[in-house]
Amino acid sequence: MSPELYLSYPSAFLIGLLGSTHCLGMCGGISASLSMALPVGKGYRLRQSVMLLAFNFGRIGSYVLIATLVALASTSVASQWASAGVILRTLAGVLLIFMGLSMGQWWQGIRYVERVGAPIWGRLSPLTRRLLPVNHGGQALALGALWGWLPCGLVYSTLGWAALQPTVGSAALTMLFFGLGTLPSMLATGYAAGWIRGLQTHRLFRKVTGALLILFGVWTLPFLHLVGH
C-alpha cells in the first residue's frame, strides 16, 4: 500500500471535519428534529443518543455504499482507458476547489454540481416522509440511510477523491473516514444546536475552512504531481 493511500484516510476525515458545517445546512435540521421529537423524561439522553447515532450511522453507511458503486465504475473505466485517472483526479480537485469557494462564501457554483443527484433524490425523498415521526432507532437508521443520498457538494467532492483509490475497498474506507469526520458536528447538533449554528455562520471560520478545502483541491490536481516527477 502506497504512502499516499495511507494519507488519504486522515485527509478524508479532515475534509469531513472541516466541511461538516456545510452538512449542517442540509442534514442538521433533520438530525436536530430527532431530539426534539423525543419526550423529555427519564432516559431522555440515552434515547437521544441512540437516535442520533442510528441516523448518522445510516447516513455514513450510504456514503460507503455510494463510494463502492462509484469505485466499481471508475476502476472498470480506468482499466480500459489510460487517461481516466488524470481526468478523475482533475475532477476531484476541481470539486474540492468549488466546495472551498462555497464554504468561504466566495462563489456558490457547487450548487450546480449538487443538481446532478436531484433525480435520484426525487425518488427517495418521498420514502423519508414515511419514516416520520421517528419513534425508534431502526427508523432513525433507515432515515439516515436514505438521507445519505441527499445531493451534497461536499459528499460529491469526496466521492471524486475516493474514486482515485486503487481498490474498491480503499474507496469505501475513504468515504467511511470522511463520514466519521462529519460525525462530531452532526451529533453536536442534537446536543448543542445553538453553539454549532454560531460556528456555522462565523465568517472567519468559514473563510479558513474554505481556504483549506481549496488547498486540498489544488494538491489533488494532477499537474502538481506531474511537475513533482
mmCIF file of C-alpha atoms in Angstrom:
data_model
loop_
_atom_site.group_PDB
_atom_site.id
_atom_site.type_symbol
_atom_site.label_atom_id
_atom_site.label_comp_id
_atom_site.label_asym_id
_atom_site.label_seq_id
_atom_site.Cartn_x
_atom_site.Cartn_y
_atom_site.Cartn_z
ATOM 1 C CA MET A 1 0.000 0.000 0.000
ATOM 2 C CA SER A 2 1.419 3.371 -1.009
ATOM 3 C CA PRO A 3 2.119 6.211 1.468
ATOM 4 C CA GLU A 4 -0.360 8.381 -0.464
ATOM 5 C CA LEU A 5 -3.117 5.877 0.286
ATOM 6 C CA TYR A 6 -2.333 5.953 3.983
ATOM 7 C CA LEU A 7 -2.508 9.750 3.939
ATOM 8 C CA SER A 8 -5.866 9.731 2.190
ATOM 9 C CA TYR A 9 -7.742 8.370 5.204
ATOM 10 C CA PRO A 10 -6.801 11.084 7.726
ATOM 11 C CA SER A 11 -7.174 13.644 4.937
ATOM 12 C CA ALA A 12 -10.688 12.383 4.185
ATOM 13 C CA PHE A 13 -11.501 12.613 7.905
ATOM 14 C CA LEU A 14 -10.176 16.183 7.961
ATOM 15 C CA ILE A 15 -12.245 17.159 4.910
ATOM 16 C CA GLY A 16 -15.346 15.799 6.650
ATOM 17 C CA LEU A 17 -14.470 17.631 9.857
ATOM 18 C CA LEU A 18 -13.749 20.943 8.132
ATOM 19 C CA GLY A 19 -16.685 20.784 5.760
ATOM 20 C CA SER A 20 -19.250 19.488 8.234
ATOM 21 C CA THR A 21 -20.746 22.944 8.758
ATOM 22 C CA HIS A 22 -21.955 22.596 5.157
ATOM 23 C CA CYS A 23 -23.581 19.306 6.157
ATOM 24 C CA LEU A 24 -25.435 21.043 8.979
ATOM 25 C CA GLY A 25 -27.290 23.189 6.490
ATOM 26 C CA MET A 26 -28.602 20.083 4.730
ATOM 27 C CA CYS A 27 -28.733 17.394 7.426
ATOM 28 C CA GLY A 28 -28.588 19.355 10.665
ATOM 29 C CA GLY A 29 -32.290 20.170 10.725
ATOM 30 C CA ILE A 30 -33.451 16.571 10.444
ATOM 31 C CA SER A 31 -30.798 15.476 12.955
ATOM 32 C CA ALA A 32 -31.937 18.083 15.488
ATOM 33 C CA SER A 33 -35.595 17.170 14.934
ATOM 34 C CA LEU A 34 -34.892 13.617 16.101
ATOM 35 C CA SER A 35 -34.019 15.024 19.521
ATOM 36 C CA MET A 36 -36.918 17.461 19.656
ATOM 37 C CA ALA A 37 -39.439 14.717 18.830
ATOM 38 C CA LEU A 38 -38.473 12.669 21.890
ATOM 39 C CA PRO A 39 -40.488 13.110 25.091
ATOM 40 C CA VAL A 40 -38.380 14.674 27.847
ATOM 41 C CA GLY A 41 -38.119 12.493 30.922
ATOM 42 C CA LYS A 42 -36.218 9.622 32.432
ATOM 43 C CA GLY A 43 -33.775 8.114 29.960
ATOM 44 C CA TYR A 44 -34.102 11.033 27.529
ATOM 45 C CA ARG A 45 -30.353 11.419 26.954
ATOM 46 C CA LEU A 46 -29.932 7.708 26.240
ATOM 47 C CA ARG A 47 -32.814 7.675 23.747
ATOM 48 C CA GLN A 48 -31.481 10.851 22.167
ATOM 49 C CA SER A 49 -28.017 9.322 21.737
ATOM 50 C CA VAL A 50 -29.441 6.147 20.192
ATOM 51 C CA MET A 51 -31.500 8.140 17.696
ATOM 52 C CA LEU A 52 -28.623 10.421 16.680
ATOM 53 C CA LEU A 53 -26.106 7.588 16.358
ATOM 54 C CA ALA A 54 -28.514 5.415 14.370
ATOM 55 C CA PHE A 55 -29.357 8.246 11.966
ATOM 56 C CA ASN A 56 -25.716 9.157 11.395
ATOM 57 C CA PHE A 57 -24.526 5.574 11.022
ATOM 58 C CA GLY A 58 -27.223 5.085 8.390
ATOM 59 C CA ARG A 59 -26.056 8.230 6.622
ATOM 60 C CA ILE A 60 -22.391 7.189 6.700
ATOM 61 C CA GLY A 61 -23.325 3.687 5.554
ATOM 62 C CA SER A 62 -24.900 5.199 2.445
ATOM 63 C CA TYR A 63 -21.723 7.173 1.755
ATOM 64 C CA VAL A 64 -19.740 3.930 1.884
ATOM 65 C CA LEU A 65 -22.246 2.220 -0.439
ATOM 66 C CA ILE A 66 -22.158 5.082 -2.952
ATOM 67 C CA ALA A 67 -18.346 5.102 -2.867
ATOM 68 C CA THR A 68 -18.318 1.360 -3.546
ATOM 69 C CA LEU A 69 -20.573 1.800 -6.586
ATOM 70 C CA VAL A 70 -18.543 4.757 -7.885
ATOM 71 C CA ALA A 71 -15.272 2.876 -7.387
ATOM 72 C CA LEU A 72 -16.576 -0.184 -9.227
ATOM 73 C CA ALA A 73 -17.445 2.036 -12.180
ATOM 74 C CA SER A 74 -14.226 4.084 -12.086
ATOM 75 C CA THR A 75 -11.886 1.079 -11.831
ATOM 76 C CA SER A 76 -13.676 -0.503 -14.760
ATOM 77 C CA VAL A 77 -13.276 2.648 -16.842
ATOM 78 C CA ALA A 78 -9.644 3.130 -15.767
ATOM 79 C CA SER A 79 -8.750 -0.402 -16.836
ATOM 80 C CA GLN A 80 -9.984 0.343 -20.370
ATOM 81 C CA TRP A 81 -8.986 3.994 -20.732
ATOM 82 C CA ALA A 82 -5.458 5.125 -19.852
ATOM 83 C CA SER A 83 -6.379 8.810 -19.412
ATOM 84 C CA ALA A 84 -9.216 8.100 -16.964
ATOM 85 C CA GLY A 85 -7.010 8.524 -13.886
ATOM 86 C CA VAL A 86 -5.903 12.014 -14.876
ATOM 87 C CA ILE A 87 -9.479 13.057 -15.673
ATOM 88 C CA LEU A 88 -10.805 11.674 -12.370
ATOM 89 C CA ARG A 89 -8.042 13.395 -10.405
ATOM 90 C CA THR A 90 -8.746 16.701 -12.147
ATOM 91 C CA LEU A 91 -12.472 16.347 -11.455
ATOM 92 C CA ALA A 92 -11.857 15.539 -7.787
ATOM 93 C CA GLY A 93 -9.560 18.561 -7.386
ATOM 94 C CA VAL A 94 -11.968 20.937 -9.132
ATOM 95 C CA LEU A 95 -14.895 19.743 -6.989
ATOM 96 C CA LEU A 96 -12.911 20.324 -3.792
ATOM 97 C CA ILE A 97 -11.977 23.807 -5.003
ATOM 98 C CA PHE A 98 -15.653 24.513 -5.757
ATOM 99 C CA MET A 99 -16.560 23.286 -2.270
ATOM 100 C CA GLY A 100 -13.916 25.511 -0.706
ATOM 101 C CA LEU A 101 -15.199 28.539 -2.615
ATOM 102 C CA SER A 102 -18.692 27.740 -1.356
ATOM 103 C CA MET A 103 -17.577 27.297 2.266
ATOM 104 C CA GLY A 104 -15.663 30.583 2.125
ATOM 105 C CA GLN A 105 -18.775 32.239 0.653
ATOM 106 C CA TRP A 106 -16.822 33.435 -2.374
ATOM 107 C CA TRP A 107 -18.800 31.560 -5.066
ATOM 108 C CA GLN A 108 -21.712 29.101 -4.894
ATOM 109 C CA GLY A 109 -21.085 27.206 -8.139
ATOM 110 C CA ILE A 110 -21.143 23.912 -6.202
ATOM 111 C CA ARG A 111 -24.933 24.197 -6.231
ATOM 112 C CA TYR A 112 -24.909 23.388 -9.937
ATOM 113 C CA VAL A 113 -22.970 20.208 -9.172
ATOM 114 C CA GLU A 114 -25.492 19.232 -6.492
ATOM 115 C CA ARG A 115 -28.239 19.226 -9.118
ATOM 116 C CA VAL A 116 -26.678 16.083 -10.625
ATOM 117 C CA GLY A 117 -28.152 13.974 -7.828
ATOM 118 C CA ALA A 118 -31.581 15.626 -7.887
ATOM 119 C CA PRO A 119 -33.324 12.892 -9.958
ATOM 120 C CA ILE A 120 -32.257 10.146 -7.523
ATOM 121 C CA TRP A 121 -33.226 12.231 -4.513
ATOM 122 C CA GLY A 122 -36.574 12.981 -6.117
ATOM 123 C CA ARG A 123 -37.372 9.262 -5.969
ATOM 124 C CA LEU A 124 -36.018 8.699 -2.468
ATOM 125 C CA SER A 125 -37.317 11.774 -0.635
ATOM 126 C CA PRO A 126 -40.958 10.534 -0.525
ATOM 127 C CA LEU A 127 -39.692 7.472 1.371
ATOM 128 C CA THR A 128 -38.193 9.679 4.073
ATOM 129 C CA ARG A 129 -41.601 11.174 4.839
ATOM 130 C CA ARG A 130 -42.978 7.708 5.540
ATOM 131 C CA LEU A 131 -40.425 7.297 8.317
ATOM 132 C CA LEU A 132 -41.507 10.465 10.125
ATOM 133 C CA PRO A 133 -42.031 10.916 13.002
ATOM 134 C CA VAL A 134 -39.156 8.669 14.097
ATOM 135 C CA ASN A 135 -40.088 6.570 17.110
ATOM 136 C CA HIS A 136 -37.187 4.134 17.458
ATOM 137 C CA GLY A 137 -33.579 3.502 16.423
ATOM 138 C CA GLY A 138 -34.488 1.301 13.466
ATOM 139 C CA GLN A 139 -36.482 4.101 11.884
ATOM 140 C CA ALA A 140 -33.642 6.551 12.538
ATOM 141 C CA LEU A 141 -31.166 4.177 10.884
ATOM 142 C CA ALA A 142 -33.384 3.789 7.808
ATOM 143 C CA LEU A 143 -33.957 7.545 7.625
ATOM 144 C CA GLY A 144 -30.210 8.177 7.801
ATOM 145 C CA ALA A 145 -29.562 5.602 5.073
ATOM 146 C CA LEU A 146 -31.977 7.458 2.786
ATOM 147 C CA TRP A 147 -30.696 10.888 3.822
ATOM 148 C CA GLY A 148 -27.182 9.875 2.784
ATOM 149 C CA TRP A 149 -28.338 10.157 -0.838
ATOM 150 C CA LEU A 150 -29.281 13.825 -0.450
ATOM 151 C CA PRO A 151 -27.422 15.836 -3.148
ATOM 152 C CA CYS A 152 -24.433 17.397 -1.378
ATOM 153 C CA GLY A 153 -21.438 19.118 -2.934
ATOM 154 C CA LEU A 154 -19.142 18.102 -0.080
ATOM 155 C CA VAL A 155 -20.070 14.433 -0.500
ATOM 156 C CA TYR A 156 -19.630 14.624 -4.273
ATOM 157 C CA SER A 157 -16.228 16.284 -3.836
ATOM 158 C CA THR A 158 -15.026 13.485 -1.587
ATOM 159 C CA LEU A 159 -16.540 10.817 -3.814
ATOM 160 C CA GLY A 160 -14.420 12.135 -6.678
ATOM 161 C CA TRP A 161 -11.390 11.715 -4.460
ATOM 162 C CA ALA A 162 -12.481 8.232 -3.338
ATOM 163 C CA ALA A 163 -12.767 7.188 -6.991
ATOM 164 C CA LEU A 164 -8.996 7.757 -7.303
ATOM 165 C CA GLN A 165 -8.231 4.985 -4.819
ATOM 166 C CA PRO A 166 -6.610 1.856 -6.295
ATOM 167 C CA THR A 167 -9.174 -0.595 -4.902
ATOM 168 C CA VAL A 168 -12.892 -0.611 -4.196
ATOM 169 C CA GLY A 169 -12.192 -1.347 -0.543
ATOM 170 C CA SER A 170 -9.902 1.656 -0.129
ATOM 171 C CA ALA A 171 -12.507 3.896 -1.808
ATOM 172 C CA ALA A 172 -15.151 2.679 0.663
ATOM 173 C CA LEU A 173 -12.765 3.302 3.573
ATOM 174 C CA THR A 174 -12.051 6.812 2.298
ATOM 175 C CA MET A 175 -15.760 7.654 2.486
ATOM 176 C CA LEU A 176 -16.043 5.945 5.867
ATOM 177 C CA PHE A 177 -13.341 8.209 7.285
ATOM 178 C CA PHE A 178 -14.981 11.219 5.616
ATOM 179 C CA GLY A 179 -18.307 10.288 7.218
ATOM 180 C CA LEU A 180 -16.668 9.880 10.622
ATOM 181 C CA GLY A 181 -15.201 13.357 10.185
ATOM 182 C CA THR A 182 -18.699 14.812 9.818
ATOM 183 C CA LEU A 183 -19.952 12.916 12.872
ATOM 184 C CA PRO A 184 -18.859 15.313 15.680
ATOM 185 C CA SER A 185 -20.749 18.288 14.247
ATOM 186 C CA MET A 186 -23.797 16.232 13.344
ATOM 187 C CA LEU A 187 -24.006 14.706 16.826
ATOM 188 C CA ALA A 188 -23.415 18.069 18.445
ATOM 189 C CA THR A 189 -26.411 19.447 16.552
ATOM 190 C CA GLY A 190 -28.632 17.398 18.814
ATOM 191 C CA TYR A 191 -26.841 18.442 21.996
ATOM 192 C CA ALA A 192 -25.656 21.998 21.338
ATOM 193 C CA ALA A 193 -27.514 23.244 18.282
ATOM 194 C CA GLY A 194 -27.097 26.935 19.118
ATOM 195 C CA TRP A 195 -23.312 26.764 19.518
ATOM 196 C CA ILE A 196 -22.896 24.750 16.316
ATOM 197 C CA ARG A 197 -25.112 27.155 14.367
ATOM 198 C CA GLY A 198 -22.954 30.012 15.583
ATOM 199 C CA LEU A 199 -19.835 28.239 14.344
ATOM 200 C CA GLN A 200 -21.530 27.548 11.010
ATOM 201 C CA THR A 201 -22.140 31.249 10.413
ATOM 202 C CA HIS A 202 -18.819 32.505 11.831
ATOM 203 C CA ARG A 203 -17.211 34.462 8.995
ATOM 204 C CA LEU A 204 -13.554 33.757 9.842
ATOM 205 C CA PHE A 205 -14.193 30.046 10.410
ATOM 206 C CA ARG A 206 -15.865 29.705 7.034
ATOM 207 C CA LYS A 207 -13.056 31.613 5.274
ATOM 208 C CA VAL A 208 -10.311 29.494 6.838
ATOM 209 C CA THR A 209 -12.212 26.264 6.172
ATOM 210 C CA GLY A 210 -12.860 27.292 2.563
ATOM 211 C CA ALA A 211 -9.186 28.119 2.024
ATOM 212 C CA LEU A 212 -8.083 24.740 3.433
ATOM 213 C CA LEU A 213 -10.510 22.869 1.186
ATOM 214 C CA ILE A 214 -9.214 24.817 -1.822
ATOM 215 C CA LEU A 215 -5.671 23.783 -0.863
ATOM 216 C CA PHE A 216 -6.794 20.152 -0.721
ATOM 217 C CA GLY A 217 -8.282 20.570 -4.181
ATOM 218 C CA VAL A 218 -5.156 22.167 -5.645
ATOM 219 C CA TRP A 219 -2.992 19.429 -4.079
ATOM 220 C CA THR A 220 -5.235 16.815 -5.744
ATOM 221 C CA LEU A 221 -4.855 18.280 -9.256
ATOM 222 C CA PRO A 222 -2.617 16.060 -11.391
ATOM 223 C CA PHE A 223 -0.371 18.759 -12.833
ATOM 224 C CA LEU A 224 1.335 19.272 -9.442
ATOM 225 C CA HIS A 225 2.251 15.600 -9.288
ATOM 226 C CA LEU A 226 3.482 15.662 -12.879
ATOM 227 C CA VAL A 227 5.717 18.647 -12.024
ATOM 228 C CA GLY A 228 6.995 16.779 -8.966
ATOM 229 C CA HIS A 229 8.115 13.924 -11.178
#
